[in-house]
Amino acid sequence: MKQVKENLYHTPFILWLVLIIITSAYSLSGCSRQLDASLHEDARHNTDRVKEVPGASFLGLEVIPLQMSAQEEFYKASGWVSDSEVLYISNNSENTSLLYLYNLLTGKKKLLYKSEHPIIAAEVSPKKEKVLIHSSASDKGILTVIDFSGRALYSVDIESYELTFEWNPYDENLLVISAFSEEWDFSTHLLDLRESNMKELHLPEPFVRWITEDVLAYQQWDEDGISLKAPLKAVSVSGEGSETLFEEVYQFDSIGRYLLTIQVENGENPGFGLYSFTRDGGIAVAEFTAPFLTSYSGWVVPYYDLIEDEKVFMYFRAKEQGEADLYNGGFDLLSYDLGAKKEEMIFSELSNEPLSCSPSGKMCLYGFQLERVLNIETKEIIELVK
């Protein structure tokens, strides 16, 4: 949300369109909208198993829940700016959407941006210096980039029914944006903040991720959309030439400078997912397996997040294989150290919901609106909004 965050990530193209239709309709239903920027498949389970704790401490200080005024309604949190600061979106009685910076340790908030149109998402740039805000009008998406003084650096209207966007982790002056029509035709654009312009890219797929400063990765799906696996390709932003990185991939993601590929094993461990991490042009970093649940569209990949500076992958894991609709075993939250190749149990018996972790990994936002705070050190769960 991070985000994150989708909180994303890749299934056959037709499944993507179904997912976008559902989330788009839900996001426009009013102030009670829940739009998740994550593209993970969604396995929702009973949240009664989570016992909430009234308060928590972080580095010796108490986490202060957010208090909303009577005129405002919390929509969702939008990821971390620092180890103690998060972004959140609210809607007020004047039909205005507001983006705030909130400090969990001091309880102070700062209004960064106000919009007459509903704010769908806000995403912090890789260096935590800028924020991309996606607002929605009736027939267009409005993208606005601001700094943390609230100053608008760039704004553009794009005729679209839905938008996706990706910051370039190697150069945060570059973003790739895909715009969809109501008929789900798409166009892809490169936004250059340094030059304050946007140009169209001619790419074969709309769902792409940066893997170097000028190279994007995508899955090349068959036109019939039947297969659940596809080759992972790389193409330059100029659109010239492409190469195959992996022959068969179920899902993939680019998190910071790491490329994550997920494959489903058919041999000794059928139904187990293989998570593989590479970086710097394909250098293998780590891999591990976990049981997957099945759904009508394939396999459920639980939510996850990567704490890049600490080289720690936080992920939910089902306790056993099974059918997603029948499974009630809960999910464990684990951390996997990509350097030491070791994992640690953090929480047990949670629901599979979006996750966005702070830069140090000491706390994570959790939930379909990122409305709870997980204190990783004390194993406490706190409601973000009081």
Coordinates of C-alpha atoms in Angstrom, one line a residue:
M1 CA 0.0 0.0 0.0
K2 CA 1.8 0.0 0.0
Q3 CA 0.3 0.2 -0.1
V4 CA 1.0 -1.4 -0.7
K5 CA -0.1 -1.0 -0.6
E6 CA -2.3 -4.4 -2.6
N7 CA -1.4 -4.9 -0.6
L8 CA -1.0 -7.5 -6.1
Y9 CA -0.2 -10.2 -7.9
H10 CA -0.7 -11.4 -11.5
T11 CA -3.3 -13.8 -12.8
P12 CA -4.6 -14.4 -16.4
F13 CA -5.8 -11.2 -18.1
I14 CA -9.5 -12.0 -17.9
L15 CA -9.3 -12.6 -14.1
W16 CA -7.6 -9.2 -13.8
L17 CA -10.5 -7.6 -15.5
V18 CA -13.0 -9.3 -13.3
L19 CA -11.0 -8.2 -10.2
I20 CA -10.9 -4.6 -11.4
I21 CA -14.7 -4.5 -12.2
I22 CA -15.4 -5.7 -8.7
T23 CA -13.1 -3.3 -6.9
S24 CA -14.2 -0.4 -9.1
A25 CA -17.8 -0.9 -8.4
Y26 CA -17.2 -1.2 -4.7
S27 CA -15.0 1.9 -4.6
L28 CA -17.8 4.1 -6.0
S29 CA -20.4 2.9 -3.6
G30 CA -19.9 5.8 -1.1
C31 CA -17.8 6.7 1.9
S32 CA -17.9 3.1 3.1
R33 CA -15.8 2.0 0.1
Q34 CA -13.1 -0.6 0.4
L35 CA -10.7 -0.4 -2.5
D36 CA -7.6 -2.5 -2.0
A37 CA -4.6 -1.6 -4.1
S38 CA -3.2 -5.1 -3.7
L39 CA -3.6 -7.5 -6.6
H40 CA -3.4 -10.7 -4.5
E41 CA -6.3 -13.1 -4.8
D42 CA -8.6 -12.6 -2.0
A43 CA -9.3 -15.3 0.6
R44 CA -11.6 -13.8 3.3
H45 CA -12.0 -15.7 6.5
N46 CA -13.5 -15.1 9.9
T47 CA -11.7 -12.3 11.7
D48 CA -13.2 -13.1 15.1
R49 CA -10.2 -15.2 15.8
V50 CA -8.1 -12.0 16.2
K51 CA -8.1 -10.7 19.8
E52 CA -7.7 -7.0 19.8
V53 CA -5.5 -5.3 22.4
P54 CA -6.4 -1.8 23.6
G55 CA -2.9 -0.4 23.6
A56 CA 0.6 -1.1 22.6
S57 CA 4.1 0.2 22.9
F58 CA 6.7 0.8 20.1
L59 CA 10.3 1.5 21.1
G60 CA 9.0 2.4 24.5
L61 CA 6.2 4.8 23.3
E62 CA 2.5 4.2 23.1
V63 CA 0.8 3.9 19.8
I64 CA -2.0 6.5 19.7
P65 CA -5.1 5.5 17.8
L66 CA -6.5 8.0 15.3
Q67 CA -9.6 9.9 16.4
M68 CA -12.0 10.9 13.7
S69 CA -14.3 14.0 14.0
A70 CA -18.0 13.6 13.7
Q71 CA -17.9 15.2 10.2
E72 CA -15.3 12.7 8.8
E73 CA -15.3 9.0 8.0
F74 CA -12.2 6.9 7.7
Y75 CA -11.8 5.4 4.3
K76 CA -8.4 3.6 4.5
A77 CA -4.8 3.9 5.3
S78 CA -2.3 4.2 2.4
G79 CA 1.0 2.9 3.7
W80 CA 4.1 4.2 5.5
V81 CA 6.1 7.4 5.2
S82 CA 8.5 6.6 8.0
D83 CA 8.6 4.2 11.0
S84 CA 6.0 6.2 12.8
E85 CA 4.1 8.1 10.1
V86 CA 1.3 6.8 7.8
L87 CA -1.0 8.2 5.2
Y88 CA -4.7 7.8 5.5
I89 CA -7.7 8.9 3.4
S90 CA -11.0 10.2 4.9
N91 CA -14.3 11.6 3.5
N92 CA -16.2 14.4 5.1
S93 CA -19.8 15.6 5.2
E94 CA -19.1 18.1 2.5
N95 CA -18.4 15.3 0.0
T96 CA -14.7 16.1 0.1
S97 CA -11.9 13.5 0.2
L98 CA -8.9 14.3 2.4
L99 CA -5.4 12.9 2.5
Y100 CA -3.6 13.2 5.9
L101 CA -0.2 12.4 7.3
Y102 CA -0.6 10.9 10.7
N103 CA 2.1 10.2 13.4
L104 CA 1.2 7.1 15.4
L105 CA 3.5 8.1 18.3
T106 CA 2.5 11.7 18.8
G107 CA -1.1 11.6 17.6
K108 CA -0.5 14.6 15.3
K109 CA -1.9 14.8 11.8
K110 CA -1.3 17.1 8.9
L111 CA -3.6 17.7 5.9
L112 CA -1.7 17.1 2.7
Y113 CA -4.4 17.2 0.1
K114 CA -8.1 18.0 -0.4
S115 CA -10.1 16.8 -3.4
E116 CA -13.6 17.4 -4.6
H117 CA -13.5 14.0 -6.2
P118 CA -13.2 10.7 -4.3
I119 CA -9.6 9.8 -3.6
I120 CA -9.2 6.2 -4.6
A121 CA -5.6 5.6 -3.7
A122 CA -2.4 7.3 -2.5
E123 CA 1.0 5.8 -2.9
V124 CA 4.3 7.1 -1.5
S125 CA 7.3 7.2 -3.8
P126 CA 10.2 4.8 -3.2
K127 CA 12.4 7.5 -1.5
K128 CA 9.4 8.7 0.5
E129 CA 9.6 12.2 -1.0
K130 CA 6.5 12.3 -3.1
V131 CA 2.9 11.0 -3.1
L132 CA 0.9 9.9 -6.1
I133 CA -2.9 10.5 -5.6
H134 CA -5.5 8.9 -7.7
S135 CA -8.9 10.6 -7.7
S136 CA -11.9 9.5 -9.7
A137 CA -14.4 11.6 -11.7
S138 CA -17.3 10.2 -13.7
D139 CA -15.4 9.5 -16.9
K140 CA -11.8 10.1 -16.0
G141 CA -9.0 9.5 -13.5
I142 CA -7.1 12.3 -12.0
L143 CA -3.5 11.7 -11.1
T144 CA -1.8 14.3 -8.9
V145 CA 1.8 14.1 -7.5
I146 CA 2.5 16.2 -4.4
D147 CA 5.4 16.6 -2.0
F148 CA 5.1 16.5 1.7
S149 CA 4.5 20.2 2.0
G150 CA 1.3 19.5 0.0
R151 CA 2.6 21.3 -3.1
A152 CA 1.3 19.9 -6.4
L153 CA 4.2 18.9 -8.6
Y154 CA 2.2 17.5 -11.5
S155 CA -1.4 16.7 -12.4
V156 CA -3.1 15.1 -15.3
D157 CA -6.6 13.9 -16.3
I158 CA -6.8 10.6 -18.1
E159 CA -10.0 9.4 -19.7
S160 CA -10.4 6.0 -18.0
Y161 CA -12.7 3.6 -16.3
E162 CA -9.9 2.4 -14.1
L163 CA -6.1 3.1 -13.7
T164 CA -3.1 1.2 -12.4
F165 CA 0.3 2.8 -11.8
E166 CA 3.8 1.8 -10.7
W167 CA 6.6 4.0 -9.3
N168 CA 10.0 3.2 -10.7
P169 CA 12.1 2.1 -7.6
Y170 CA 15.4 3.0 -9.5
D171 CA 14.2 6.5 -10.5
E172 CA 11.2 7.9 -8.7
N173 CA 10.8 10.6 -11.4
L174 CA 9.3 7.9 -13.6
L175 CA 6.0 6.1 -13.4
V176 CA 4.2 3.7 -15.7
I177 CA 0.4 4.1 -15.9
S178 CA -2.2 1.9 -17.6
A179 CA -5.6 3.3 -18.3
F180 CA -8.7 1.1 -19.1
S181 CA -11.8 2.0 -20.9
E182 CA -15.2 0.7 -19.9
E183 CA -14.8 -2.0 -22.6
W184 CA -11.4 -2.9 -21.0
D185 CA -9.3 -1.7 -23.9
F186 CA -6.1 -0.3 -22.4
S187 CA -3.3 2.2 -23.1
T188 CA -0.1 2.4 -21.2
H189 CA 1.9 5.6 -20.5
L190 CA 5.3 6.7 -19.2
L191 CA 5.0 9.7 -16.8
D192 CA 8.3 11.6 -16.5
L193 CA 8.1 14.0 -13.6
R194 CA 11.5 15.5 -14.4
E195 CA 10.2 16.6 -17.8
S196 CA 6.6 17.1 -16.7
N197 CA 5.2 15.1 -19.6
M198 CA 3.6 11.8 -20.3
K199 CA 4.0 9.7 -23.5
E200 CA 2.3 6.5 -24.6
L201 CA 4.1 3.2 -24.5
H202 CA 3.2 0.4 -26.9
L203 CA 3.3 -2.6 -24.7
P204 CA 1.6 -6.0 -25.1
E205 CA 0.2 -6.2 -21.6
P206 CA -1.1 -3.5 -19.2
F207 CA 0.1 -5.1 -15.9
V208 CA 3.8 -4.5 -15.7
R209 CA 6.5 -4.1 -13.1
W210 CA 9.8 -2.3 -13.2
I211 CA 12.9 -4.6 -12.9
T212 CA 15.6 -2.0 -13.9
E213 CA 15.5 1.7 -14.5
D214 CA 14.3 1.3 -18.0
V215 CA 13.0 -2.3 -18.3
L216 CA 9.6 -3.6 -17.4
A217 CA 8.4 -7.2 -16.8
Y218 CA 5.1 -8.7 -17.8
Q219 CA 3.4 -12.1 -18.3
Q220 CA 2.6 -13.0 -21.9
W221 CA -0.8 -14.6 -21.7
D222 CA -2.4 -16.6 -24.5
E223 CA -5.3 -14.8 -26.1
D224 CA -7.8 -17.6 -25.1
G225 CA -7.0 -16.9 -21.4
I226 CA -7.3 -20.5 -20.4
S227 CA -3.8 -21.2 -19.0
L228 CA -3.0 -20.4 -15.4
K229 CA 0.7 -20.0 -16.2
A230 CA 2.5 -17.8 -18.7
P231 CA 6.1 -16.9 -19.6
L232 CA 7.6 -13.9 -17.8
K233 CA 9.0 -11.4 -20.3
A234 CA 11.1 -8.3 -20.1
V235 CA 10.9 -5.3 -22.4
S236 CA 12.5 -1.8 -22.5
V237 CA 10.3 1.2 -22.0
S238 CA 11.0 2.0 -25.7
G239 CA 9.1 -1.2 -26.5
E240 CA 11.9 -2.5 -28.7
G241 CA 12.6 -6.2 -28.3
S242 CA 11.8 -8.5 -25.5
E243 CA 13.4 -11.5 -23.7
T244 CA 12.0 -14.4 -21.7
L245 CA 13.0 -14.4 -18.1
F246 CA 11.1 -17.5 -17.0
E247 CA 9.1 -20.0 -19.1
E248 CA 6.2 -20.7 -16.7
V249 CA 5.1 -18.4 -13.9
Y250 CA 1.8 -18.3 -12.0
Q251 CA 2.3 -14.8 -10.5
F252 CA 5.1 -12.3 -10.2
D253 CA 5.8 -9.1 -8.5
S254 CA 8.6 -6.5 -8.4
I255 CA 9.1 -5.2 -4.8
G256 CA 11.8 -2.5 -4.7
R257 CA 14.8 -4.0 -6.4
Y258 CA 13.7 -7.6 -5.9
L259 CA 11.8 -9.7 -8.5
L260 CA 9.5 -12.3 -6.9
T261 CA 8.1 -15.1 -9.0
I262 CA 5.6 -17.7 -7.8
Q263 CA 5.2 -21.1 -9.3
V264 CA 3.0 -24.0 -8.4
E265 CA 4.7 -27.3 -8.0
N266 CA 3.3 -30.4 -9.8
G267 CA 6.0 -32.9 -8.8
E268 CA 6.8 -34.0 -5.2
N269 CA 4.8 -31.3 -3.6
P270 CA 1.7 -30.7 -5.8
G271 CA -0.3 -27.7 -4.7
F272 CA 2.7 -26.1 -2.9
G273 CA 3.7 -22.6 -4.1
L274 CA 7.4 -21.9 -4.8
Y275 CA 8.4 -18.3 -3.9
S276 CA 11.7 -17.3 -5.7
F277 CA 13.6 -14.0 -5.3
T278 CA 16.1 -12.6 -7.7
R279 CA 17.7 -9.2 -8.1
D280 CA 20.2 -7.2 -10.2
G281 CA 19.4 -8.8 -13.5
G282 CA 18.6 -12.3 -12.3
I283 CA 20.9 -13.1 -9.4
A284 CA 19.2 -15.8 -7.3
V285 CA 18.6 -14.6 -3.7
A286 CA 16.4 -17.1 -1.9
E287 CA 13.4 -19.5 -2.4
F288 CA 11.0 -21.4 -0.2
T289 CA 7.7 -23.3 -0.5
A290 CA 4.3 -22.9 1.2
P291 CA 0.9 -24.7 0.9
F292 CA -1.6 -23.0 -1.3
L293 CA -5.4 -23.1 -1.2
T294 CA -7.4 -23.8 -4.4
S295 CA -10.1 -21.6 -5.8
Y296 CA -12.3 -21.6 -8.9
S297 CA -9.7 -19.5 -10.7
G298 CA -6.6 -21.4 -9.6
W299 CA -4.6 -21.0 -6.4
V300 CA -4.8 -18.4 -3.7
V301 CA -1.6 -16.5 -3.1
P302 CA -1.9 -15.0 0.4
Y303 CA -1.0 -11.3 1.0
Y304 CA 2.6 -10.3 1.7
D305 CA 5.0 -7.4 1.9
L306 CA 8.8 -7.0 1.6
I307 CA 10.8 -4.9 4.0
E308 CA 13.5 -4.1 1.4
D309 CA 16.2 -2.5 3.6
E310 CA 16.0 -5.3 6.1
K311 CA 15.8 -8.0 3.4
V312 CA 12.8 -9.5 5.2
F313 CA 9.7 -10.9 3.5
M314 CA 6.5 -10.9 5.5
Y315 CA 3.8 -13.3 4.3
F316 CA 0.7 -15.1 5.3
R317 CA 0.7 -18.9 5.0
A318 CA -2.2 -21.3 5.2
K319 CA -1.7 -24.1 7.8
E320 CA -2.4 -26.8 5.2
Q321 CA -3.7 -27.3 1.7
G322 CA -7.4 -27.3 0.9
E323 CA -10.2 -25.5 -0.9
A324 CA -10.4 -21.8 -0.1
D325 CA -14.2 -21.8 0.3
L326 CA -14.0 -24.6 2.8
Y327 CA -10.8 -23.7 4.7
N328 CA -11.2 -22.3 8.2
G329 CA -7.7 -23.0 9.6
G330 CA -6.6 -19.4 9.7
F331 CA -3.3 -18.1 8.4
D332 CA 0.1 -17.7 10.1
L333 CA 2.1 -14.5 9.6
L334 CA 5.8 -15.3 9.1
S335 CA 8.9 -13.3 8.4
Y336 CA 11.5 -14.8 6.1
D337 CA 15.1 -13.4 6.1
L338 CA 16.3 -13.4 2.5
G339 CA 19.9 -13.2 3.7
A340 CA 20.0 -15.8 6.5
K341 CA 17.4 -18.0 4.8
K342 CA 15.5 -18.3 8.1
E343 CA 11.9 -17.7 9.0
E344 CA 10.1 -16.8 12.2
M345 CA 6.5 -17.1 13.3
I346 CA 5.1 -13.7 14.1
F347 CA 1.3 -14.2 14.6
S348 CA -0.9 -17.3 14.3
E349 CA -4.6 -17.7 13.5
L350 CA -5.0 -14.4 11.5
S351 CA -7.1 -13.8 8.4
N352 CA -5.6 -13.4 5.0
E353 CA -5.9 -9.6 4.6
P354 CA -3.7 -6.9 3.0
L355 CA -0.4 -6.1 4.7
S356 CA 1.9 -3.0 4.6
C357 CA 5.0 -2.9 6.8
S358 CA 7.0 0.1 8.1
P359 CA 10.6 0.6 6.7
S360 CA 12.2 -1.1 9.8
G361 CA 9.6 -3.8 9.9
K362 CA 8.7 -3.1 13.5
M363 CA 5.1 -2.4 12.8
C364 CA 2.7 -3.3 9.9
L365 CA -0.7 -2.0 8.8
Y366 CA -3.2 -4.8 8.3
G367 CA -6.7 -5.3 7.0
F368 CA -8.8 -4.5 3.9
Q369 CA -8.6 -0.9 4.9
L370 CA -5.2 -1.2 6.6
E371 CA -7.2 -0.3 9.7
R372 CA -5.2 -2.2 12.3
V373 CA -1.6 -2.0 13.5
L374 CA 0.5 -5.1 14.1
N375 CA 3.3 -4.5 16.6
I376 CA 5.8 -7.1 15.5
E377 CA 8.0 -6.9 18.6
T378 CA 5.2 -7.1 21.2
K379 CA 2.8 -9.3 19.2
E380 CA 0.0 -6.9 19.8
I381 CA -2.8 -5.8 17.5
I382 CA -4.3 -2.3 17.8
E383 CA -7.2 -0.6 16.0
L384 CA -5.8 2.3 14.0
V385 CA -9.0 4.3 14.4
K386 CA -10.4 4.7 17.9

